[in-house]
Amino acid sequence: QMTGTLPSELGLLSDLELLLLNNNDFVGTLPPDWSDLSSLQKVDFSNNCLVGGIPPNYRNNWIRLEPEFEDFYGVQGVDCANY
């Protein structure tokens, strides 16, 4: 179980294709550095306390992202009231 904000350093992994960070206690928004992850094909940020969704400018670079594997909110019910 990981907590805190999402690490901007992951944005340096330019060949990253799969990013599954679901079922943790991350808070905040996606780091700006992540917009350069142009190799991403599947992401799952569900069941965290993230806000804002995937910004439109990220989608310009995340052209390989398969829509069916793009899960930001996922199953509701995570208690984010304490964050």
PDB file of N, CA, C and O in Angstrom, residues 14-18 37-43 58-70:
ATOM      1  N   SER A  14      10.846   6.848 -20.053  1.00  0.00           N
ATOM      2  CA  SER A  14      10.254   7.114 -21.367  1.00  0.00           C
ATOM      3  C   SER A  14       9.755   5.863 -22.088  1.00  0.00           C
ATOM      4  O   SER A  14       8.912   5.966 -22.968  1.00  0.00           O
ATOM      5  N   ASP A  15      10.253   4.688 -21.731  1.00  0.00           N
ATOM      6  CA  ASP A  15       9.810   3.453 -22.383  1.00  0.00           C
ATOM      7  C   ASP A  15       8.722   2.724 -21.598  1.00  0.00           C
ATOM      8  O   ASP A  15       8.341   1.612 -21.964  1.00  0.00           O
ATOM      9  N   LEU A  16       8.211   3.342 -20.555  1.00  0.00           N
ATOM     10  CA  LEU A  16       7.189   2.722 -19.714  1.00  0.00           C
ATOM     11  C   LEU A  16       5.906   2.477 -20.511  1.00  0.00           C
ATOM     12  O   LEU A  16       5.373   3.395 -21.131  1.00  0.00           O
ATOM     13  N   GLU A  17       5.442   1.245 -20.530  1.00  0.00           N
ATOM     14  CA  GLU A  17       4.231   0.893 -21.277  1.00  0.00           C
ATOM     15  C   GLU A  17       3.051   0.573 -20.384  1.00  0.00           C
ATOM     16  O   GLU A  17       1.907   0.732 -20.789  1.00  0.00           O
ATOM     17  N   LEU A  18       3.294   0.117 -19.181  1.00  0.00           N
ATOM     18  CA  LEU A  18       2.243  -0.331 -18.267  1.00  0.00           C
ATOM     19  C   LEU A  18       2.438   0.360 -16.927  1.00  0.00           C
ATOM     20  O   LEU A  18       3.507   0.272 -16.339  1.00  0.00           O
ATOM     21  N   LEU A  37       5.258  10.565 -21.136  1.00  0.00           N
ATOM     22  CA  LEU A  37       5.297   9.095 -21.186  1.00  0.00           C
ATOM     23  C   LEU A  37       4.584   8.594 -22.440  1.00  0.00           C
ATOM     24  O   LEU A  37       3.502   8.022 -22.392  1.00  0.00           O
ATOM     25  N   SER A  38       5.215   8.794 -23.578  1.00  0.00           N
ATOM     26  CA  SER A  38       4.565   8.517 -24.860  1.00  0.00           C
ATOM     27  C   SER A  38       4.437   7.029 -25.194  1.00  0.00           C
ATOM     28  O   SER A  38       3.732   6.673 -26.135  1.00  0.00           O
ATOM     29  N   SER A  39       5.078   6.153 -24.431  1.00  0.00           N
ATOM     30  CA  SER A  39       4.984   4.709 -24.701  1.00  0.00           C
ATOM     31  C   SER A  39       3.857   4.030 -23.932  1.00  0.00           C
ATOM     32  O   SER A  39       3.606   2.840 -24.124  1.00  0.00           O
ATOM     33  N   LEU A  40       3.182   4.773 -23.047  1.00  0.00           N
ATOM     34  CA  LEU A  40       2.124   4.171 -22.216  1.00  0.00           C
ATOM     35  C   LEU A  40       1.028   3.549 -23.070  1.00  0.00           C
ATOM     36  O   LEU A  40       0.536   4.163 -24.010  1.00  0.00           O
ATOM     37  N   GLN A  41       0.663   2.327 -22.713  1.00  0.00           N
ATOM     38  CA  GLN A  41      -0.436   1.638 -23.380  1.00  0.00           C
ATOM     39  C   GLN A  41      -1.575   1.344 -22.416  1.00  0.00           C
ATOM     40  O   GLN A  41      -2.726   1.310 -22.815  1.00  0.00           O
ATOM     41  N   LYS A  42      -1.245   1.123 -21.145  1.00  0.00           N
ATOM     42  CA  LYS A  42      -2.266   0.799 -20.150  1.00  0.00           C
ATOM     43  C   LYS A  42      -1.945   1.534 -18.850  1.00  0.00           C
ATOM     44  O   LYS A  42      -0.815   1.515 -18.388  1.00  0.00           O
ATOM     45  N   VAL A  43      -2.966   2.180 -18.280  1.00  0.00           N
ATOM     46  CA  VAL A  43      -2.816   2.837 -16.975  1.00  0.00           C
ATOM     47  C   VAL A  43      -4.017   2.496 -16.106  1.00  0.00           C
ATOM     48  O   VAL A  43      -5.125   2.291 -16.606  1.00  0.00           O
ATOM     49  N   TYR A  58      -2.067  15.599 -21.806  1.00  0.00           N
ATOM     50  CA  TYR A  58      -1.363  14.318 -21.657  1.00  0.00           C
ATOM     51  C   TYR A  58      -1.757  13.393 -22.800  1.00  0.00           C
ATOM     52  O   TYR A  58      -0.932  12.661 -23.326  1.00  0.00           O
ATOM     53  N   ARG A  59      -3.002  13.428 -23.161  1.00  0.00           N
ATOM     54  CA  ARG A  59      -3.510  12.529 -24.204  1.00  0.00           C
ATOM     55  C   ARG A  59      -2.839  12.794 -25.550  1.00  0.00           C
ATOM     56  O   ARG A  59      -2.757  11.901 -26.386  1.00  0.00           O
ATOM     57  N   ASN A  60      -2.352  13.998 -25.762  1.00  0.00           N
ATOM     58  CA  ASN A  60      -1.633  14.306 -27.001  1.00  0.00           C
ATOM     59  C   ASN A  60      -0.355  13.488 -27.118  1.00  0.00           C
ATOM     60  O   ASN A  60       0.075  13.151 -28.218  1.00  0.00           O
ATOM     61  N   ASN A  61       0.269  13.199 -25.989  1.00  0.00           N
ATOM     62  CA  ASN A  61       1.503  12.409 -25.980  1.00  0.00           C
ATOM     63  C   ASN A  61       1.245  10.935 -25.708  1.00  0.00           C
ATOM     64  O   ASN A  61       2.041  10.087 -26.095  1.00  0.00           O
ATOM     65  N   TRP A  62       0.166  10.636 -25.028  1.00  0.00           N
ATOM     66  CA  TRP A  62      -0.148   9.244 -24.684  1.00  0.00           C
ATOM     67  C   TRP A  62      -0.958   8.619 -25.820  1.00  0.00           C
ATOM     68  O   TRP A  62      -2.000   8.034 -25.613  1.00  0.00           O
ATOM     69  N   ILE A  63      -0.447   8.717 -27.028  1.00  0.00           N
ATOM     70  CA  ILE A  63      -1.197   8.280 -28.208  1.00  0.00           C
ATOM     71  C   ILE A  63      -1.330   6.767 -28.307  1.00  0.00           C
ATOM     72  O   ILE A  63      -2.210   6.263 -28.987  1.00  0.00           O
ATOM     73  N   ARG A  64      -0.493   6.029 -27.616  1.00  0.00           N
ATOM     74  CA  ARG A  64      -0.566   4.562 -27.652  1.00  0.00           C
ATOM     75  C   ARG A  64      -1.508   4.009 -26.587  1.00  0.00           C
ATOM     76  O   ARG A  64      -1.758   2.824 -26.525  1.00  0.00           O
ATOM     77  N   LEU A  65      -2.027   4.898 -25.732  1.00  0.00           N
ATOM     78  CA  LEU A  65      -2.895   4.465 -24.644  1.00  0.00           C
ATOM     79  C   LEU A  65      -4.195   3.880 -25.185  1.00  0.00           C
ATOM     80  O   LEU A  65      -4.902   4.521 -25.955  1.00  0.00           O
ATOM     81  N   GLU A  66      -4.473   2.667 -24.776  1.00  0.00           N
ATOM     82  CA  GLU A  66      -5.690   1.986 -25.206  1.00  0.00           C
ATOM     83  C   GLU A  66      -6.837   2.407 -24.293  1.00  0.00           C
ATOM     84  O   GLU A  66      -6.755   2.228 -23.078  1.00  0.00           O
ATOM     85  N   PRO A  67      -7.911   3.000 -24.848  1.00  0.00           N
ATOM     86  CA  PRO A  67      -8.991   3.545 -24.025  1.00  0.00           C
ATOM     87  C   PRO A  67      -9.577   2.557 -23.020  1.00  0.00           C
ATOM     88  O   PRO A  67      -9.931   2.939 -21.908  1.00  0.00           O
ATOM     89  N   GLU A  68      -9.655   1.287 -23.368  1.00  0.00           N
ATOM     90  CA  GLU A  68     -10.240   0.321 -22.439  1.00  0.00           C
ATOM     91  C   GLU A  68      -9.326   0.039 -21.242  1.00  0.00           C
ATOM     92  O   GLU A  68      -9.746  -0.567 -20.273  1.00  0.00           O
ATOM     93  N   PHE A  69      -8.088   0.487 -21.316  1.00  0.00           N
ATOM     94  CA  PHE A  69      -7.162   0.287 -20.203  1.00  0.00           C
ATOM     95  C   PHE A  69      -6.804   1.602 -19.539  1.00  0.00           C
ATOM     96  O   PHE A  69      -5.736   1.768 -18.991  1.00  0.00           O
ATOM     97  N   GLU A  70      -7.698   2.545 -19.617  1.00  0.00           N
ATOM     98  CA  GLU A  70      -7.500   3.865 -19.040  1.00  0.00           C
ATOM     99  C   GLU A  70      -8.489   4.026 -17.886  1.00  0.00           C
ATOM    100  O   GLU A  70      -9.632   4.385 -18.090  1.00  0.00           O
TER     101      GLU A  70
END
